[in-house]
């Protein structure tokens, strides 16, 4: 499938909606916590086991992005979006079969392995293209698209909760909900496949800069730089902290206020998940756009430093005030989303646009690691504390303190980021483009 080249006069503002149609769909992953209680009840799963499909999906997201990044650069966004559509939708269909037959391993295979592969390819499919369309505003451009991934749960969370209410929360009702998801997302993602285009030249906006201006570094060279691994650590720590709340959001807020005079209902918990999705979504466009003004390094100082403060407030005072708990969680999720949306622009600043999609794909292995660490820390500690007879907010105190430490590690790693040494540079931007056409970088 050849990358579709934009005809003369094509508006670059048509590309973000194409990206959004894919990212809003695959962003359903952030609504997984709505399915956790029904799956635990219907299939007799622990909190740790019910998190496994989500954890595997995030692992596969990072791995498929890392190994598929070069293919996305070579084959273009339409190919990548098509692969994402097939994998993500079929993953839901396999999961529906698993729920209907009460075969938990099929849910893990479908949602985790197959669907997770679609997540990774779909996630990186528009990023390199958007940066090339918007070399003047890379933070804003990637924020618009990646905003959809954060906002997917804003739609999927109440929608999933309503389907489970209508179909039932037994295994058959869960299967029907998975089936409807798979078919609906297939139709919606097709819009992006048909709409996406790549720019005709290196200067898509006549009055703007060239996409090949500045330093250019190949993906193979980038992974050999300390800058890449500092950013890997920054992303991993930021994601671990955010995903620890996000994956267990619905049961977490229920546990925190279970002993109060006004416990949180299932519908209110689902609404909390939707609010987190809104904060995640707003942070992606708001903070990434701000990074175009104040710089990537400064905005990551905010994510990691203020994020640690928010976790401290929840750990010490969260169970005494619902507004405080909700507000701090929303801020943490805005930083979480902003971190994802800002990282492609940070990579572009350091390594250029030459193979930024492939570099971004490799960096997303940090997300795979965080996808295991975050839920594992929160769920394992909560299960252990529950087995020891504890309940309520005491299930989460230790895991929140761990998150503060991880954010401090990420803050330190961000301080070590410096411009890439000249020995890693490709001599000239035009030469980089010529090399890219003649000898694509191997995966």
Coordinates of C-alpha atoms in Angstrom, one line a residue:
X1 CA 0.0 0.0 0.0
X2 CA 1.7 3.2 -1.2
X3 CA 1.5 6.3 1.1
X4 CA -1.2 8.6 -0.4
X5 CA 0.4 11.9 -1.3
X6 CA -1.6 15.0 -0.8
X7 CA -2.8 16.7 -4.0
X8 CA -1.9 20.4 -4.6
X9 CA -4.0 22.6 -2.3
X10 CA -4.7 19.9 0.2
X11 CA -5.2 21.4 3.7
X12 CA -2.8 20.1 6.3
X13 CA -5.7 20.6 8.9
X14 CA -7.4 17.5 7.5
X15 CA -4.7 15.2 8.8
X16 CA -5.3 15.7 12.6
X17 CA -9.0 14.5 12.2
X18 CA -7.7 11.4 10.4
X19 CA -5.3 10.7 13.3
X20 CA -8.1 11.4 15.8
X21 CA -10.4 8.8 14.3
X22 CA -7.8 6.1 15.0
X23 CA -6.6 7.5 18.4
X24 CA -10.1 8.0 19.8
X25 CA -10.8 4.3 18.9
X26 CA -7.7 2.7 20.4
X27 CA -8.0 5.0 23.4
X28 CA -10.7 2.6 24.6
X29 CA -7.8 0.9 26.4
X30 CA -8.0 3.5 29.1
X31 CA -11.6 2.4 29.9
X32 CA -10.5 -1.1 30.8
X33 CA -11.1 -0.6 34.5
X34 CA -14.9 -0.5 33.8
X35 CA -14.6 -4.2 32.7
X36 CA -12.5 -5.3 35.7
X37 CA -15.3 -5.8 38.3
X38 CA -17.6 -7.6 35.9
X39 CA -14.8 -9.9 34.8
X40 CA -13.7 -10.6 38.3
X41 CA -17.2 -11.5 39.3
X42 CA -18.1 -13.5 36.1
X43 CA -14.8 -15.4 35.8
X44 CA -13.7 -15.5 39.5
X45 CA -10.5 -13.4 38.8
X46 CA -8.3 -11.5 41.3
X47 CA -7.5 -7.8 40.7
X48 CA -4.1 -8.8 39.5
X49 CA -5.4 -11.3 37.0
X50 CA -8.2 -9.0 35.7
X51 CA -5.5 -6.5 34.9
X52 CA -3.5 -8.9 32.8
X53 CA -5.2 -8.3 29.4
X54 CA -4.7 -4.5 29.9
X55 CA -1.0 -5.0 31.0
X56 CA -0.3 -7.3 28.0
X57 CA -2.0 -4.8 25.6
X58 CA 0.3 -2.1 26.9
X59 CA 3.4 -4.4 26.6
X60 CA 2.4 -5.2 23.0
X61 CA 1.8 -1.6 22.3
X62 CA 5.4 -0.8 23.1
X63 CA 6.8 -3.8 21.4
X64 CA 4.8 -3.5 18.2
X65 CA 5.6 0.3 18.1
X66 CA 9.3 -0.5 18.5
X67 CA 9.5 -3.2 15.9
X68 CA 6.9 -1.6 13.5
X69 CA 8.3 1.9 13.7
X70 CA 10.5 1.5 10.7
X71 CA 7.7 -0.2 8.7
X72 CA 5.4 2.7 9.5
X73 CA 8.1 5.1 8.2
X74 CA 8.6 3.1 5.1
X75 CA 5.0 2.1 4.2
X76 CA 3.3 5.3 5.3
X77 CA 0.3 6.1 7.6
X78 CA -2.4 4.5 5.6
X79 CA -0.8 1.1 5.8
X80 CA -0.2 1.5 9.5
X81 CA -3.8 2.6 10.2
X82 CA -5.1 -0.4 8.2
X83 CA -3.0 -2.8 10.2
X84 CA -4.2 -1.1 13.4
X85 CA -7.8 -1.4 12.4
X86 CA -7.6 -5.1 11.6
X87 CA -5.7 -6.0 14.8
X88 CA -7.6 -3.8 17.2
X89 CA -11.1 -4.8 16.0
X90 CA -10.3 -8.5 15.7
X91 CA -8.8 -8.4 19.2
X92 CA -12.3 -7.4 20.5
X93 CA -13.9 -10.2 18.5
X94 CA -11.6 -12.8 19.9
X95 CA -12.2 -11.4 23.4
X96 CA -16.0 -11.6 22.9
X97 CA -15.6 -15.3 22.1
X98 CA -13.5 -15.8 25.2
X99 CA -16.1 -14.1 27.4
X100 CA -19.0 -16.0 25.8
X101 CA -17.2 -19.4 26.4
X102 CA -15.7 -18.2 29.7
X103 CA -12.2 -18.9 28.4
X104 CA -10.1 -16.3 30.1
X105 CA -7.0 -17.0 28.0
X106 CA -8.9 -16.0 24.9
X107 CA -9.6 -12.6 26.4
X108 CA -5.9 -12.3 27.2
X109 CA -5.0 -13.3 23.7
X110 CA -7.6 -11.1 22.0
X111 CA -7.5 -7.9 24.0
X112 CA -3.9 -8.2 25.2
X113 CA -1.9 -9.7 22.3
X114 CA -3.8 -9.1 19.1
X115 CA -5.5 -5.8 20.2
X116 CA -2.3 -4.6 21.8
X117 CA -0.5 -5.0 18.5
X118 CA -3.1 -2.8 17.0
X119 CA -2.7 -0.3 19.7
X120 CA 1.1 0.1 19.0
X121 CA 0.8 0.4 15.3
X122 CA -2.2 2.7 15.5
X123 CA -0.6 4.9 18.1
X124 CA 2.5 5.7 16.1
X125 CA 0.8 5.6 12.7
X126 CA 0.1 9.4 12.4
X127 CA 2.9 10.8 14.6
X128 CA 5.8 11.1 12.1
X129 CA 3.3 12.4 9.4
X130 CA 1.9 15.1 11.7
X131 CA 5.4 16.3 12.6
X132 CA 6.2 16.6 8.9
X133 CA 3.0 18.5 8.2
X134 CA 3.5 20.8 11.2
X135 CA 7.3 21.5 11.6
X136 CA 6.4 24.9 13.0
X137 CA 4.2 23.6 15.8
X138 CA 5.1 19.9 16.5
X139 CA 3.9 19.9 20.1
X140 CA 0.4 21.2 19.2
X141 CA 0.1 18.9 16.2
X142 CA 1.0 15.7 18.0
X143 CA -1.0 16.9 21.0
X144 CA -4.2 17.1 18.8
X145 CA -3.8 13.5 17.6
X146 CA -2.6 11.9 20.8
X147 CA -5.3 13.8 22.6
X148 CA -7.7 11.3 21.0
X149 CA -5.9 8.4 22.7
X150 CA -6.4 10.0 26.1
X151 CA -10.0 11.0 25.3
X152 CA -11.0 7.6 24.0
X153 CA -12.1 6.5 27.4
X154 CA -14.3 9.6 27.8
X155 CA -16.5 7.9 25.2
X156 CA -15.8 4.3 25.9
X157 CA -16.2 4.4 29.7
X158 CA -19.9 5.5 30.0
X159 CA -20.7 3.6 26.7
X160 CA -19.2 0.4 28.1
X161 CA -20.9 0.9 31.5
X162 CA -24.3 1.4 29.7
X163 CA -23.8 -1.7 27.6
X164 CA -23.0 -3.8 30.7
X165 CA -26.1 -2.4 32.3
X166 CA -28.2 -3.2 29.3
X167 CA -26.7 -6.6 28.3
X168 CA -25.9 -7.7 31.9
X169 CA -22.5 -8.0 33.6
X170 CA -22.3 -11.8 33.3
X171 CA -20.0 -13.5 30.8
X172 CA -22.6 -13.3 28.0
X173 CA -23.2 -9.5 28.6
X174 CA -19.5 -8.9 28.6
X175 CA -19.2 -10.8 25.3
X176 CA -21.8 -8.7 23.6
X177 CA -20.1 -5.5 24.8
X178 CA -16.8 -6.7 23.4
X179 CA -18.5 -7.6 20.1
X180 CA -20.2 -4.2 19.7
X181 CA -16.9 -2.4 20.5
X182 CA -15.0 -4.4 17.8
X183 CA -17.5 -3.7 15.0
X184 CA -18.1 -0.1 15.9
X185 CA -14.4 0.8 16.1
X186 CA -13.7 -0.9 12.7
X187 CA -16.1 1.5 11.0
X188 CA -14.8 4.5 12.9
X189 CA -11.1 3.8 12.2
X190 CA -11.9 3.4 8.4
X191 CA -12.5 7.1 8.3
X192 CA -8.8 7.8 9.2
X193 CA -7.6 5.2 6.7
X194 CA -9.4 6.9 3.9
X195 CA -8.6 10.5 4.9
X196 CA -4.9 10.5 5.8
X197 CA -2.3 11.9 3.3
X198 CA 1.5 12.6 3.4
X199 CA 2.9 16.0 2.4
X200 CA 4.2 16.5 -1.2
X201 CA 7.4 18.2 -0.1
X202 CA 9.5 19.0 2.9
X203 CA 7.9 22.4 3.4
X204 CA 4.1 21.8 3.7
X205 CA 3.3 25.4 4.9
X206 CA 4.7 28.0 2.5
X207 CA 5.5 30.5 5.2
X208 CA 6.8 27.9 7.7
X209 CA 10.0 26.0 8.2
X210 CA 11.2 23.0 6.4
X211 CA 10.6 19.6 8.0
X212 CA 14.3 18.8 7.4
X213 CA 15.7 21.9 9.2
X214 CA 18.1 21.4 12.1
X215 CA 19.8 18.3 13.5
X216 CA 19.0 15.0 11.9
X217 CA 19.9 11.6 13.6
X218 CA 19.0 8.1 12.4
X219 CA 17.0 5.7 14.6
X220 CA 20.0 3.4 14.8
X221 CA 22.3 6.2 16.1
X222 CA 19.6 7.6 18.4
X223 CA 19.4 4.5 20.5
X224 CA 23.1 4.8 21.2
X225 CA 22.9 8.2 22.7
X226 CA 22.4 9.0 26.4
X227 CA 19.7 11.4 25.5
X228 CA 17.5 8.6 24.2
X229 CA 17.8 6.6 27.4
X230 CA 17.3 9.6 29.6
X231 CA 14.0 10.2 27.8
X232 CA 13.2 6.5 28.0
X233 CA 13.5 6.8 31.8
X234 CA 11.5 10.0 31.9
X235 CA 8.7 8.5 29.9
X236 CA 8.7 5.3 31.9
X237 CA 8.5 7.0 35.2
X238 CA 5.8 9.4 34.2
X239 CA 3.7 6.7 32.6
X240 CA 4.1 4.3 35.6
X241 CA 2.8 7.0 37.9
X242 CA -0.2 7.8 35.8
X243 CA -1.2 4.3 34.7
X244 CA -1.1 3.1 38.3
X245 CA -4.2 5.2 39.0
X246 CA -5.8 4.9 35.6
X247 CA -5.8 1.1 35.4
X248 CA -7.5 0.7 38.8
X249 CA -9.5 4.0 38.8
X250 CA -13.0 2.7 39.3
X251 CA -12.3 0.2 42.2
X252 CA -9.7 2.7 43.7
X253 CA -12.1 5.5 44.3
X254 CA -14.7 3.0 45.6
X255 CA -12.2 1.7 48.1
X256 CA -10.9 5.1 49.2
X257 CA -14.4 6.2 50.4
X258 CA -16.0 2.8 51.2
X259 CA -16.1 3.5 54.9
X260 CA -17.5 7.0 54.6
X261 CA -21.1 8.2 55.0
X262 CA -21.5 8.5 51.2
X263 CA -19.7 5.6 49.4
X264 CA -19.0 5.8 45.7
X265 CA -21.5 3.9 43.5
X266 CA -20.5 2.0 40.4
X267 CA -22.0 4.6 38.1
X268 CA -20.1 7.4 40.0
X269 CA -16.9 5.4 39.7
X270 CA -17.5 5.1 35.9
X271 CA -18.0 8.8 35.9
X272 CA -14.7 9.3 37.7
X273 CA -13.0 7.2 34.9
X274 CA -14.6 9.5 32.3
X275 CA -13.3 12.5 34.2
X276 CA -9.8 11.1 34.2
X277 CA -10.1 10.5 30.5
X278 CA -11.1 14.2 30.0
X279 CA -8.1 15.3 32.1
X280 CA -5.8 12.9 30.1
X281 CA -7.2 14.3 26.9
X282 CA -7.0 18.0 27.9
X283 CA -3.4 17.5 29.1
X284 CA -2.3 16.1 25.8
X285 CA -3.3 19.2 23.8
X286 CA -2.9 21.8 26.6
X287 CA 0.5 20.8 28.0
X288 CA 2.0 19.8 24.6
X289 CA 1.0 23.1 23.1
X290 CA 2.5 24.9 26.1
X291 CA 5.8 23.0 25.4
X292 CA 6.0 24.9 22.1
X293 CA 6.2 28.1 24.2
X294 CA 8.2 27.1 27.3
X295 CA 10.3 24.2 26.0
X296 CA 10.1 20.4 26.4
X297 CA 12.5 20.2 29.3
X298 CA 10.6 22.8 31.4
X299 CA 7.2 21.2 30.8
X300 CA 8.6 17.8 31.9
X301 CA 9.8 19.4 35.1
X302 CA 6.2 20.3 35.7
X303 CA 4.9 16.8 34.9
X304 CA 7.4 15.1 37.2
X305 CA 7.8 17.6 40.1
X306 CA 4.2 18.6 40.5
X307 CA 3.1 15.0 39.9
X308 CA 5.0 13.9 42.9
X309 CA 3.4 16.6 45.0
X310 CA -0.1 15.5 43.8
X311 CA 0.7 11.9 44.8
X312 CA 1.8 13.1 48.2
X313 CA -1.4 15.0 48.8
X314 CA -3.5 11.9 47.9
X315 CA -1.4 9.6 50.1
X316 CA -1.7 11.8 53.1
X317 CA -5.1 13.6 52.8
X318 CA -7.0 12.0 49.9
X319 CA -9.3 9.8 52.0
X320 CA -10.5 12.9 53.9
X321 CA -11.9 14.8 50.9
X322 CA -13.4 13.6 47.7
X323 CA -12.8 16.9 45.9
X324 CA -9.1 16.8 46.8
X325 CA -8.7 13.1 45.7
X326 CA -10.5 13.8 42.4
X327 CA -8.6 17.1 41.8
X328 CA -5.2 15.5 42.4
X329 CA -6.0 12.5 40.3
X330 CA -7.1 14.8 37.4
X331 CA -3.9 16.8 37.6
X332 CA -1.8 13.6 37.6
X333 CA -3.7 12.3 34.6
X334 CA -3.2 15.6 32.8
X335 CA 0.5 15.3 33.3
X336 CA 0.4 11.6 32.2
X337 CA -1.4 12.6 28.9
X338 CA 0.8 15.6 28.4
X339 CA 3.9 13.5 28.7
X340 CA 2.8 11.2 25.9
X341 CA 1.9 14.1 23.6
X342 CA 5.1 16.1 24.3
X343 CA 7.6 13.2 23.8
X344 CA 7.4 13.2 19.9
X345 CA 8.2 16.9 19.8
X346 CA 11.0 16.4 22.4
X347 CA 12.4 13.7 20.1
X348 CA 12.1 15.9 17.1
X349 CA 14.0 18.7 18.9
X350 CA 16.9 16.3 19.8
X351 CA 17.0 14.0 16.7
X352 CA 15.1 15.8 13.9
X353 CA 12.4 14.5 11.7
X354 CA 14.5 12.1 9.6
X355 CA 13.4 8.9 11.4
X356 CA 11.4 10.3 14.2
X357 CA 8.6 7.8 13.8
X358 CA 11.0 4.9 14.2
X359 CA 12.8 6.6 17.2
X360 CA 9.4 7.2 18.8
X361 CA 8.4 3.6 18.3
X362 CA 11.6 2.4 20.1
X363 CA 11.0 4.8 22.9
X364 CA 7.5 3.4 23.5
X365 CA 9.1 0.3 25.0
X366 CA 9.2 2.5 28.1
X367 CA 5.4 2.4 27.9
X368 CA 5.5 -1.4 27.8
X369 CA 7.6 -1.5 30.9
X370 CA 5.4 1.1 32.7
X371 CA 2.3 -0.9 31.6
X372 CA 3.6 -3.8 33.7
X373 CA 5.1 -1.8 36.5
X374 CA 2.2 0.6 37.3
X375 CA -0.7 -1.9 37.5
X376 CA 1.6 -4.5 39.1
X377 CA 2.7 -2.2 41.9
X378 CA -0.8 -0.9 42.7
X379 CA -2.7 -4.3 42.3
X380 CA -0.1 -6.5 44.0
X381 CA 0.3 -4.2 47.0
X382 CA -3.5 -3.8 47.2
X383 CA -4.1 -7.6 47.1
X384 CA -1.4 -8.1 49.7
X385 CA -2.8 -5.4 52.0
X386 CA -6.3 -6.8 51.6
X387 CA -5.1 -10.3 52.5
X388 CA -3.6 -8.8 55.6
X389 CA -7.0 -7.5 56.7
X390 CA -6.6 -3.9 55.6
X391 CA -9.2 -2.0 53.6
X392 CA -10.0 1.4 52.2
X393 CA -7.3 3.9 51.5
X394 CA -4.7 1.8 53.4
X395 CA -4.7 -0.5 50.4
X396 CA -2.8 2.1 48.4
X397 CA -0.6 4.2 50.7
X398 CA 2.6 2.2 50.1
X399 CA 2.1 2.1 46.3
X400 CA 1.6 5.9 46.2
X401 CA 4.9 6.5 48.1
X402 CA 6.6 4.3 45.5
X403 CA 5.2 6.4 42.7
X404 CA 6.6 9.6 44.4
X405 CA 10.1 8.0 44.3
X406 CA 9.7 6.9 40.7
X407 CA 8.7 10.5 39.7
X408 CA 11.8 11.8 41.4
X409 CA 13.9 9.4 39.4
X410 CA 12.3 10.7 36.2
X411 CA 12.9 14.3 37.2
X412 CA 16.6 13.6 37.7
X413 CA 16.8 11.9 34.3
X414 CA 15.2 14.9 32.6
X415 CA 17.9 17.2 34.0
X416 CA 20.6 15.1 32.3
X417 CA 19.1 15.7 28.8
X418 CA 21.5 17.7 26.6
X419 CA 21.8 18.4 22.8
X420 CA 23.0 15.3 20.9
X421 CA 26.7 15.2 20.1
X422 CA 27.7 16.1 16.5
X423 CA 29.2 12.7 15.9
X424 CA 25.6 11.2 15.8
X425 CA 24.4 13.8 13.2
X426 CA 23.7 13.0 9.6
X427 CA 25.9 15.5 7.7
X428 CA 23.1 17.4 5.8
X429 CA 19.3 17.3 5.8
X430 CA 19.0 16.7 2.1
X431 CA 21.5 13.9 2.4
X432 CA 19.4 12.4 5.1
X433 CA 16.4 12.4 2.8
X434 CA 18.4 10.8 0.0
X435 CA 19.7 8.1 2.3
X436 CA 16.1 7.4 3.6
X437 CA 14.9 6.9 0.1
X438 CA 17.7 4.7 -1.1
X439 CA 18.4 2.7 2.0
X440 CA 15.7 2.6 4.7
X441 CA 16.9 2.0 8.2
X442 CA 16.4 -1.6 9.3
X443 CA 14.2 -2.5 12.3

